[in-house]
CSV table of C-alpha atoms and ligand atoms in Angstrom, one decimal:
chain,number,residue,atom,x,y,z
A,253,MET,CA,62.0,154.7,-21.1
A,254,ASN,CA,59.5,154.4,-23.5
A,255,THR,CA,56.8,153.4,-21.3
A,256,PHE,CA,54.2,155.7,-19.1
A,257,GLY,CA,51.5,155.0,-17.1
A,258,GLN,CA,50.5,152.9,-13.7
A,259,ARG,CA,47.4,151.1,-14.6
A,260,LEU,CA,47.1,152.0,-18.4
A,261,LYS,CA,50.5,151.4,-19.2
A,262,ILE,CA,51.3,153.3,-22.6
A,263,SER,CA,54.4,152.3,-25.0
A,264,THR,CA,55.2,153.9,-27.7
A,265,PHE,CA,58.0,153.0,-30.7
A,266,GLY,CA,59.2,153.5,-34.0
A,267,GLU,CA,61.5,156.1,-35.8
A,268,SER,CA,61.0,159.0,-37.4
A,269,HIS,CA,62.7,157.2,-40.6
A,270,GLY,CA,62.0,153.6,-39.6
A,271,LYS,CA,59.2,151.4,-41.1
A,272,ALA,CA,56.9,152.8,-39.6
A,273,ILE,CA,55.6,154.1,-35.7
A,274,GLY,CA,53.0,152.9,-32.9
A,275,CYS,CA,51.7,152.1,-29.9
A,276,ILE,CA,51.2,149.7,-27.4
A,277,ILE,CA,48.3,150.3,-24.6
A,278,ASP,CA,48.0,148.1,-21.4
A,279,GLY,CA,45.7,147.8,-19.0
A,280,LEU,CA,41.8,149.3,-20.8
A,281,PRO,CA,39.1,148.0,-19.6
A,282,ALA,CA,36.7,145.4,-22.1
A,283,GLY,CA,34.3,146.5,-24.3
A,284,LEU,CA,35.5,149.8,-24.6
A,285,PHE,CA,34.2,150.9,-28.5
A,286,ILE,CA,36.9,152.1,-31.0
A,287,ASP,CA,36.1,154.1,-33.0
A,288,GLU,CA,38.7,154.4,-35.9
A,289,THR,CA,36.9,157.0,-37.8
A,290,ARG,CA,38.1,158.9,-35.0
A,291,ILE,CA,40.9,158.0,-34.2
A,292,THR,CA,42.0,159.1,-38.4
A,293,GLN,CA,40.2,163.0,-37.1
A,294,GLU,CA,42.9,162.9,-34.1
A,295,LEU,CA,46.1,162.4,-36.3
A,296,ASP,CA,44.6,164.9,-38.7
A,297,ARG,CA,44.7,167.4,-36.2
A,298,ARG,CA,48.3,166.6,-36.1
A,299,LYS,CA,49.4,165.7,-39.2
A,300,GLY,CA,52.1,168.6,-41.2
A,301,GLY,CA,51.5,169.2,-44.8
A,302,LYS,CA,48.7,171.1,-44.3
A,303,ASN,CA,49.0,174.7,-44.9
A,304,LEU,CA,52.2,176.8,-44.6
A,305,PHE,CA,52.3,176.8,-40.8
A,306,SER,CA,53.4,173.5,-40.0
A,307,THR,CA,56.0,171.4,-42.0
A,308,GLN,CA,55.7,170.1,-45.7
A,309,ARG,CA,56.6,166.3,-44.4
A,310,LYS,CA,52.9,165.0,-45.6
A,311,GLU,CA,52.3,161.4,-43.7
A,312,ALA,CA,49.0,159.5,-44.8
A,313,ASP,CA,49.2,158.7,-40.8
A,314,SER,CA,47.1,155.5,-42.4
A,315,PHE,CA,46.8,153.2,-39.5
A,316,GLU,CA,46.4,149.6,-38.8
A,317,ILE,CA,44.7,147.9,-35.4
A,318,LEU,CA,47.1,144.9,-34.4
A,319,SER,CA,45.5,143.3,-31.5
A,320,GLY,CA,43.6,143.8,-28.1
A,321,VAL,CA,39.7,144.7,-30.7
A,322,PHE,CA,37.1,142.3,-31.5
A,323,ASN,CA,34.3,143.2,-33.2
A,324,SER,CA,35.7,147.0,-32.5
A,325,TYR,CA,35.4,146.6,-28.8
A,326,THR,CA,38.2,146.1,-26.4
A,327,THR,CA,39.2,142.4,-25.1
A,328,GLY,CA,40.6,143.9,-22.1
A,329,THR,CA,44.4,143.2,-23.7
A,330,PRO,CA,47.3,144.6,-25.0
A,331,LEU,CA,45.8,147.2,-28.3
A,332,ALA,CA,48.5,147.3,-30.7
A,333,ILE,CA,48.7,150.1,-33.7
A,334,LEU,CA,50.8,150.3,-35.9
A,335,ILE,CA,50.9,153.9,-38.0
A,336,TYR,CA,53.1,153.2,-41.2
A,337,ASN,CA,56.2,156.1,-42.7
A,338,THR,CA,55.4,156.5,-45.7
A,339,ASP,CA,57.1,161.2,-46.9
A,340,SER,CA,60.4,160.3,-45.2
A,341,LYS,CA,63.2,161.6,-47.3
A,342,SER,CA,66.2,160.5,-45.5
A,343,LYS,CA,68.5,161.9,-48.3
A,344,ASP,CA,68.1,165.6,-47.1
A,345,TYR,CA,70.3,164.2,-43.6
A,346,GLU,CA,72.4,163.0,-45.3
A,347,GLU,CA,75.4,166.5,-45.5
A,348,ILE,CA,73.7,166.1,-41.5
A,349,ARG,CA,75.4,162.4,-40.5
A,350,ASN,CA,78.4,164.2,-38.6
A,351,LEU,CA,76.7,167.2,-37.7
A,352,PHE,CA,75.0,168.0,-34.7
A,353,ARG,CA,71.9,170.3,-35.4
A,354,PRO,CA,72.1,173.5,-32.7
A,355,SER,CA,69.2,172.6,-29.4
A,356,HIS,CA,68.5,169.7,-30.9
A,357,ALA,CA,68.9,166.8,-29.9
A,358,ASP,CA,71.6,164.5,-32.3
A,359,PHE,CA,74.4,166.2,-29.6
A,360,THR,CA,73.3,164.0,-26.8
A,361,TYR,CA,71.9,160.7,-27.9
A,362,PHE,CA,75.4,160.4,-30.0
A,363,HIS,CA,77.6,161.1,-26.7
A,364,LYS,CA,75.2,158.7,-24.9
A,365,TYR,CA,74.4,156.0,-27.2
A,366,GLY,CA,77.9,156.6,-29.1
A,367,PHE,CA,76.3,156.6,-32.9
A,368,ARG,CA,72.2,157.2,-33.4
A,369,ASP,CA,70.3,157.1,-36.1
A,370,TYR,CA,70.3,160.9,-38.2
A,371,ARG,CA,67.4,160.4,-40.5
A,372,GLY,CA,64.8,162.9,-39.4
A,373,GLY,CA,66.1,163.0,-35.8
A,374,GLY,CA,65.6,158.9,-35.5
A,375,ARG,CA,63.8,158.2,-32.0
A,376,SER,CA,64.3,161.5,-30.8
A,377,SER,CA,61.4,162.9,-33.5
A,378,ALA,CA,58.4,164.8,-33.4
A,379,ARG,CA,57.2,162.0,-35.5
A,380,GLU,CA,57.0,159.6,-32.6
A,381,THR,CA,54.3,162.0,-31.5
A,382,ALA,CA,51.5,160.2,-33.6
A,383,ALA,CA,51.9,157.7,-31.8
A,384,ARG,CA,50.9,160.0,-28.5
A,385,VAL,CA,48.2,161.0,-30.6
A,386,CYS,CA,46.8,158.2,-31.1
A,387,ALA,CA,46.8,156.4,-27.4
A,388,GLY,CA,45.6,159.3,-26.8
A,389,SER,CA,42.7,159.2,-28.7
A,390,VAL,CA,41.6,155.6,-27.2
A,391,ALA,CA,42.2,157.6,-23.9
A,392,LYS,CA,40.2,159.8,-24.9
A,393,MET,CA,37.0,157.8,-26.3
A,394,LEU,CA,37.6,156.0,-22.5
A,395,LEU,CA,37.1,159.4,-20.4
A,396,GLU,CA,33.7,160.3,-22.8
A,397,HIS,CA,32.3,157.4,-21.0
A,398,PHE,CA,32.7,159.6,-18.0
A,399,GLY,CA,31.4,162.9,-19.4
A,400,ILE,CA,35.2,164.0,-19.5
A,401,PHE,CA,36.5,166.0,-22.4
A,402,THR,CA,40.0,167.8,-23.1
A,403,GLN,CA,40.3,170.3,-25.5
A,404,SER,CA,42.9,172.4,-26.7
A,405,GLY,CA,44.1,175.4,-29.1
A,406,ILE,CA,47.2,178.1,-29.5
A,407,TYR,CA,47.4,180.4,-26.6
A,408,ALA,CA,50.5,183.1,-27.9
A,409,ILE,CA,52.6,182.4,-31.3
A,410,GLY,CA,56.1,184.9,-30.4
A,411,GLU,CA,55.2,187.8,-28.4
A,412,ILE,CA,51.7,188.0,-29.4
A,413,GLU,CA,49.0,186.6,-27.0
A,414,ALA,CA,44.9,185.4,-26.6
A,415,SER,CA,43.2,188.0,-25.3
A,416,GLU,CA,39.9,185.5,-25.8
A,417,ILE,CA,39.9,181.8,-25.1
A,418,ASP,CA,37.5,180.5,-28.3
A,419,PHE,CA,38.0,177.3,-27.9
A,420,ASP,CA,35.4,176.9,-31.2
A,421,PHE,CA,37.3,179.5,-33.3
A,422,ALA,CA,40.8,177.4,-32.1
A,423,LYS,CA,38.7,174.0,-34.3
A,424,ASN,CA,38.2,175.4,-37.6
A,425,SER,CA,42.2,178.5,-37.4
A,426,GLU,CA,44.4,176.9,-39.4
A,427,ILE,CA,47.0,177.3,-36.4
A,428,PHE,CA,44.7,176.6,-33.9
A,429,SER,CA,44.7,179.7,-32.3
A,430,LEU,CA,42.7,180.8,-29.1
A,431,ASP,CA,41.6,184.3,-30.2
A,432,LYS,CA,40.2,184.8,-33.7
A,433,ASN,CA,40.7,189.3,-33.0
A,434,LYS,CA,44.8,187.7,-33.3
A,435,GLU,CA,44.8,185.5,-35.2
A,436,SER,CA,45.9,186.9,-38.0
A,437,ALA,CA,48.9,188.6,-36.0
A,438,GLN,CA,49.8,185.5,-35.7
A,439,LYS,CA,50.2,184.0,-38.2
A,440,LYS,CA,51.7,187.2,-39.7
A,441,LEU,CA,54.6,186.6,-37.2
A,442,ILE,CA,55.3,182.6,-38.6
A,443,LEU,CA,55.5,183.5,-42.3
A,444,ASP,CA,57.4,186.8,-41.6
A,445,THR,CA,59.2,184.3,-39.4
A,446,LYS,CA,59.6,181.7,-42.2
A,447,LYS,CA,60.6,183.6,-44.5
A,448,ALA,CA,63.6,184.9,-42.6
A,449,HIS,CA,64.3,180.7,-42.8
A,450,ASP,CA,63.9,180.7,-39.1
A,451,SER,CA,61.1,179.2,-36.5
A,452,ILE,CA,59.6,181.0,-33.7
A,453,GLY,CA,58.1,180.1,-30.6
A,454,GLY,CA,54.8,179.6,-29.0
A,455,VAL,CA,52.5,178.7,-26.0
A,456,ALA,CA,49.4,176.0,-25.8
A,457,LEU,CA,46.3,176.2,-23.6
A,458,ILE,CA,44.8,172.5,-22.7
A,459,LYS,CA,42.0,172.5,-21.0
A,460,ALA,CA,39.8,169.0,-19.9
A,461,PHE,CA,35.8,169.7,-18.8
A,462,GLY,CA,32.5,168.0,-18.1
A,463,THR,CA,31.9,166.1,-14.8
A,464,ILE,CA,35.9,165.6,-13.2
A,465,PRO,CA,35.8,163.9,-10.7
A,466,ILE,CA,37.6,165.2,-7.0
A,467,GLY,CA,40.0,163.4,-6.4
A,468,LEU,CA,41.9,161.8,-9.5
A,469,GLY,CA,45.0,162.4,-8.2
A,470,GLU,CA,47.3,159.3,-6.0
A,471,GLY,CA,48.8,160.6,-2.6
A,472,LEU,CA,52.3,161.4,-2.9
A,473,TYR,CA,53.8,160.3,-5.1
A,474,HIS,CA,52.0,160.2,-8.7
A,475,LYS,CA,50.1,163.7,-7.9
A,476,LEU,CA,47.9,165.3,-10.7
A,477,ASP,CA,50.4,168.2,-11.2
A,478,SER,CA,53.5,166.0,-11.1
A,479,GLN,CA,52.2,163.6,-14.0
A,480,ILE,CA,50.7,166.9,-15.9
A,481,GLY,CA,55.0,167.9,-15.9
A,482,SER,CA,56.1,164.8,-15.8
A,483,LEU,CA,54.4,163.8,-19.8
A,484,MET,CA,54.1,167.1,-20.4
A,485,MET,CA,58.3,168.9,-20.5
A,486,GLY,CA,58.7,164.6,-21.7
A,487,LEU,CA,56.8,166.8,-24.9
A,488,ASN,CA,60.0,167.1,-27.4
A,489,GLY,CA,60.4,171.4,-27.3
A,490,VAL,CA,58.7,172.0,-24.4
A,491,LYS,CA,60.3,174.3,-21.8
A,492,ALA,CA,57.6,175.5,-18.8
A,493,VAL,CA,53.9,174.2,-18.1
A,494,GLU,CA,51.5,176.1,-16.3
A,495,ILE,CA,48.8,174.7,-14.5
A,496,GLY,CA,46.0,177.5,-13.7
A,497,ALA,CA,47.0,180.9,-12.7
A,498,GLY,CA,51.6,179.3,-13.0
A,499,VAL,CA,53.3,181.7,-12.9
A,500,LEU,CA,51.5,184.6,-12.6
A,501,ALA,CA,50.3,183.4,-8.7
A,502,ALA,CA,53.9,183.7,-7.3
A,503,LYS,CA,53.9,187.3,-8.5
A,504,ASN,CA,50.4,187.5,-6.1
A,505,THR,CA,48.7,188.1,-2.8
A,506,GLY,CA,47.3,185.1,-1.0
A,507,SER,CA,44.2,186.9,-0.4
A,508,LYS,CA,44.3,187.6,-4.7
A,509,ASN,CA,45.5,184.1,-5.5
A,510,ASN,CA,43.2,182.1,-3.1
A,511,ASP,CA,39.9,180.8,-5.1
A,512,SER,CA,36.7,181.2,-2.5
A,513,MET,CA,33.7,179.0,-2.3
A,514,ASP,CA,30.2,179.5,-1.7
A,515,SER,CA,27.3,176.8,-0.7
A,516,GLN,CA,27.6,175.9,-4.7
A,517,GLY,CA,31.8,175.6,-5.0
A,518,PHE,CA,34.8,177.3,-6.4
A,519,LEU,CA,34.3,181.3,-7.5
A,520,SER,CA,37.6,180.7,-9.0
A,521,ASN,CA,39.5,178.9,-10.3
A,522,HIS,CA,43.4,180.4,-10.5
A,523,HIS,CA,44.2,176.8,-8.9
A,524,GLY,CA,43.6,175.4,-12.6
A,525,GLY,CA,41.4,172.0,-11.3
A,526,VAL,CA,44.8,170.8,-9.2
A,527,LEU,CA,44.7,171.1,-5.3
A,528,GLY,CA,46.8,168.9,-3.2
A,529,GLY,CA,47.9,166.1,-6.5
A,530,MET,CA,44.3,166.0,-6.8
A,531,SER,CA,41.5,167.5,-9.1
A,532,SER,CA,39.3,169.8,-7.5
A,533,GLY,CA,37.1,168.9,-10.4
A,534,GLU,CA,37.2,172.6,-11.5
A,535,GLU,CA,38.2,172.1,-15.5
A,536,ILE,CA,41.9,171.4,-15.6
A,537,ILE,CA,43.6,174.8,-16.7
A,538,LEU,CA,47.7,174.0,-17.6
A,539,LYS,CA,50.1,176.9,-20.8
A,540,VAL,CA,52.6,174.8,-22.1
A,541,HIS,CA,55.0,176.3,-23.2
A,542,PHE,CA,57.6,175.1,-26.7
A,543,LYS,CA,61.3,176.7,-27.3
A,544,PRO,CA,60.4,177.9,-31.7
A,545,THR,CA,62.1,175.2,-33.8
A,546,PRO,CA,65.6,174.0,-33.4
A,547,SER,CA,66.0,173.5,-37.2
A,548,ILE,CA,65.9,176.9,-39.3
A,549,PHE,CA,67.1,177.7,-42.2
A,550,ILE,CA,69.8,180.2,-41.7
A,551,THR,CA,73.4,179.6,-41.6
A,552,GLN,CA,74.9,178.1,-38.1
A,553,ASN,CA,77.5,177.5,-36.5
A,554,THR,CA,78.6,173.9,-34.8
A,555,GLN,CA,80.4,170.6,-34.1
A,556,ASP,CA,81.0,168.1,-36.3
A,557,ILE,CA,81.2,164.3,-34.1
A,558,TYR,CA,85.1,164.7,-34.5
A,559,LYS,CA,85.0,168.2,-32.8
A,560,ASN,CA,85.8,170.5,-35.7
A,561,GLN,CA,83.5,174.3,-36.1
A,562,ILE,CA,81.3,173.9,-38.8
A,563,SER,CA,79.2,176.1,-40.6
A,564,PHE,CA,76.6,174.4,-42.2
A,565,ASN,CA,72.3,174.7,-44.1
A,566,LEU,CA,70.3,172.9,-43.4
A,567,LYS,CA,67.7,171.2,-46.1
A,568,GLY,CA,64.2,169.5,-44.9
A,569,ARG,CA,61.2,170.3,-44.1
A,570,HIS,CA,60.6,171.0,-40.6
A,571,ASP,CA,57.5,173.2,-39.2
A,572,PRO,CA,58.3,177.0,-38.5
A,573,CYS,CA,56.4,177.1,-35.4
A,574,ILE,CA,55.8,173.3,-33.3
A,575,ALA,CA,53.7,174.7,-30.5
A,576,ILE,CA,50.8,174.5,-33.4
A,577,ARG,CA,50.9,171.2,-33.4
A,578,GLY,CA,52.3,169.9,-29.9
A,579,SER,CA,48.9,171.7,-29.0
A,580,VAL,CA,46.9,169.0,-30.3
A,581,VAL,CA,50.0,166.5,-28.9
A,582,CYS,CA,49.7,168.4,-25.2
A,583,GLU,CA,45.8,167.3,-25.2
A,584,HIS,CA,46.3,163.8,-26.3
A,585,LEU,CA,49.3,163.3,-23.6
A,586,LEU,CA,45.9,165.4,-20.7
A,587,ALA,CA,43.4,162.3,-21.9
A,588,LEU,CA,46.2,159.8,-20.4
A,589,ILE,CA,47.2,161.5,-17.7
A,590,LEU,CA,44.0,161.5,-16.7
A,591,ALA,CA,42.6,158.3,-18.2
A,592,ASP,CA,45.8,156.7,-16.6
A,593,LEU,CA,44.0,158.4,-12.9
A,594,LEU,CA,41.0,157.1,-13.8
A,595,LEU,CA,41.2,153.6,-13.9
A,596,LEU,CA,43.7,153.9,-10.2
A,597,ASN,CA,41.4,155.8,-8.6
A,598,THR,CA,39.3,153.0,-6.4
A,599,SER,CA,35.8,155.1,-7.2
A,600,ALA,CA,36.3,154.2,-11.1
A,601,LYS,CA,32.9,152.6,-12.2
A,602,LEU,CA,33.9,150.0,-14.4
A,603,SER,CA,30.4,148.2,-14.7
A,604,HIS,CA,29.2,151.3,-16.7
A,605,LEU,CA,31.8,150.1,-19.3
A,606,GLU,CA,30.2,146.8,-19.2
A,607,LYS,CA,26.8,147.7,-19.0
A,608,ILE,CA,27.9,149.8,-22.7
A,609,TYR,CA,29.1,146.3,-24.1
A,610,PHE,CA,26.5,143.9,-23.0
A,611,SER,CA,23.6,146.5,-24.2
A,612,SER,CA,24.5,147.0,-27.8
A,613,HIS,CA,25.3,142.7,-28.4
B,560,LIG,C1,55.2,168.4,-33.0
B,560,LIG,C2,55.7,169.0,-32.9
B,560,LIG,C3,56.9,168.9,-34.2
B,560,LIG,C4,58.3,169.6,-34.5
B,560,LIG,N1,58.8,168.9,-35.2
B,560,LIG,C5,60.0,169.5,-35.7
B,560,LIG,C6,60.7,169.9,-37.0
B,560,LIG,O1,60.4,170.4,-37.8
B,560,LIG,N2,62.0,170.0,-36.9
B,560,LIG,C7,62.9,170.2,-35.9
B,560,LIG,O2,63.4,170.2,-35.7
B,560,LIG,N3,62.5,170.1,-34.2
B,560,LIG,C8,60.4,170.1,-34.1
B,560,LIG,N4,60.7,169.7,-32.7
B,560,LIG,C9,61.2,169.6,-31.8
B,560,LIG,C10,62.2,168.3,-31.1
B,560,LIG,O3,61.3,167.3,-31.8
B,560,LIG,C11,63.4,168.9,-30.1
B,560,LIG,O4,63.4,169.9,-30.1
B,560,LIG,C12,63.9,168.1,-30.5
B,560,LIG,O5,63.2,166.9,-30.1
B,560,LIG,C13,64.8,168.6,-28.8
B,560,LIG,O6,64.3,168.1,-27.9
B,560,LIG,P1,64.2,169.4,-26.9
B,560,LIG,O7,63.7,170.5,-27.6
B,560,LIG,O8,62.7,168.8,-25.9
B,560,LIG,O9,65.2,169.0,-26.0
B,560,LIG,C14,58.6,169.4,-33.1
B,560,LIG,C15,58.2,168.5,-31.5
B,560,LIG,C16,56.9,168.4,-31.7
B,560,LIG,C17,55.8,168.2,-30.5
């Protein structure tokens, strides 16, 4: 299944080394201004090939809007966006066409379907996440009309964790580090690991803030936290998701973990903005844990499709730490979840968008 969402339905398509990837966004209200420069900026944040800390595959990520927009405003019909693949090197994958890269999706895709597009990982490649960012950037534009914003950064690389959280610093950091005092150690760890032909795991911190209404999330099987879990865990390489205090809550007492209230509201936010499966109006805070990139350049043992044990060395261009570009994808996934729940919410004020459209025409 390649579609997500109840009210705002997002379908993505395409493979890593195919002609193009893209998304179809169905369920957008008419009258939303689509800022194409903004889509480019968001895609640029996810892009590889910018520095030593990401894959050297350098995709232009230029996109084309095929439908759903007239005079820069959504028409209420499906919005389709195409992103062309321009920098795939399928030759790099010839030698591994019959073997399974350890910890990648090759093994399961081959056994489920009987054959697979081995070029760059085909559909299982994170190349597809550019389409998620494209859709997410449109969701961000919608949310911003309601005063809701999302942002992200890198909390940890390996065991080097942030002590301070500064989203403004993260914006300009090559690795989106949230802590200016930890950034250089985090960078060094990535480069040292890369020099050793290995890869490293990491943790992204994602936040939604602004005028988050109370009550986003539908009981009981479309809760905000279940949607967060489903979409974040559905992202390539994600192994755990924490909301608010997360796993630390399991080590705490109720008296310390509970968020007391006064007449103005909550006095702390251990609940990470989600209570009873709905937004509480507080900031929504997540930690998303990424495994190290499976494609590494050390000799590894694996199996081929004929069940022979094989020792092999990989070629190709890979991220030394997927959490970095993954953090941007998570931020856009959170925007998609919130936009879907906002539109599902009976109290969402769509008339606000109509006013914006008619006042500009
Ligand atoms: C933004 C991003 C970039 C990634 N880059 C790579 C990469 O360069 N090489 C690689 O082997 N895996 C990469 N991955 C991870 C694989 O896509 C993923 O591990 C694989 O599909 C297997 O899925 P699983 O780890 O969820 O089981 C990346 C993931 C993300 C989110």
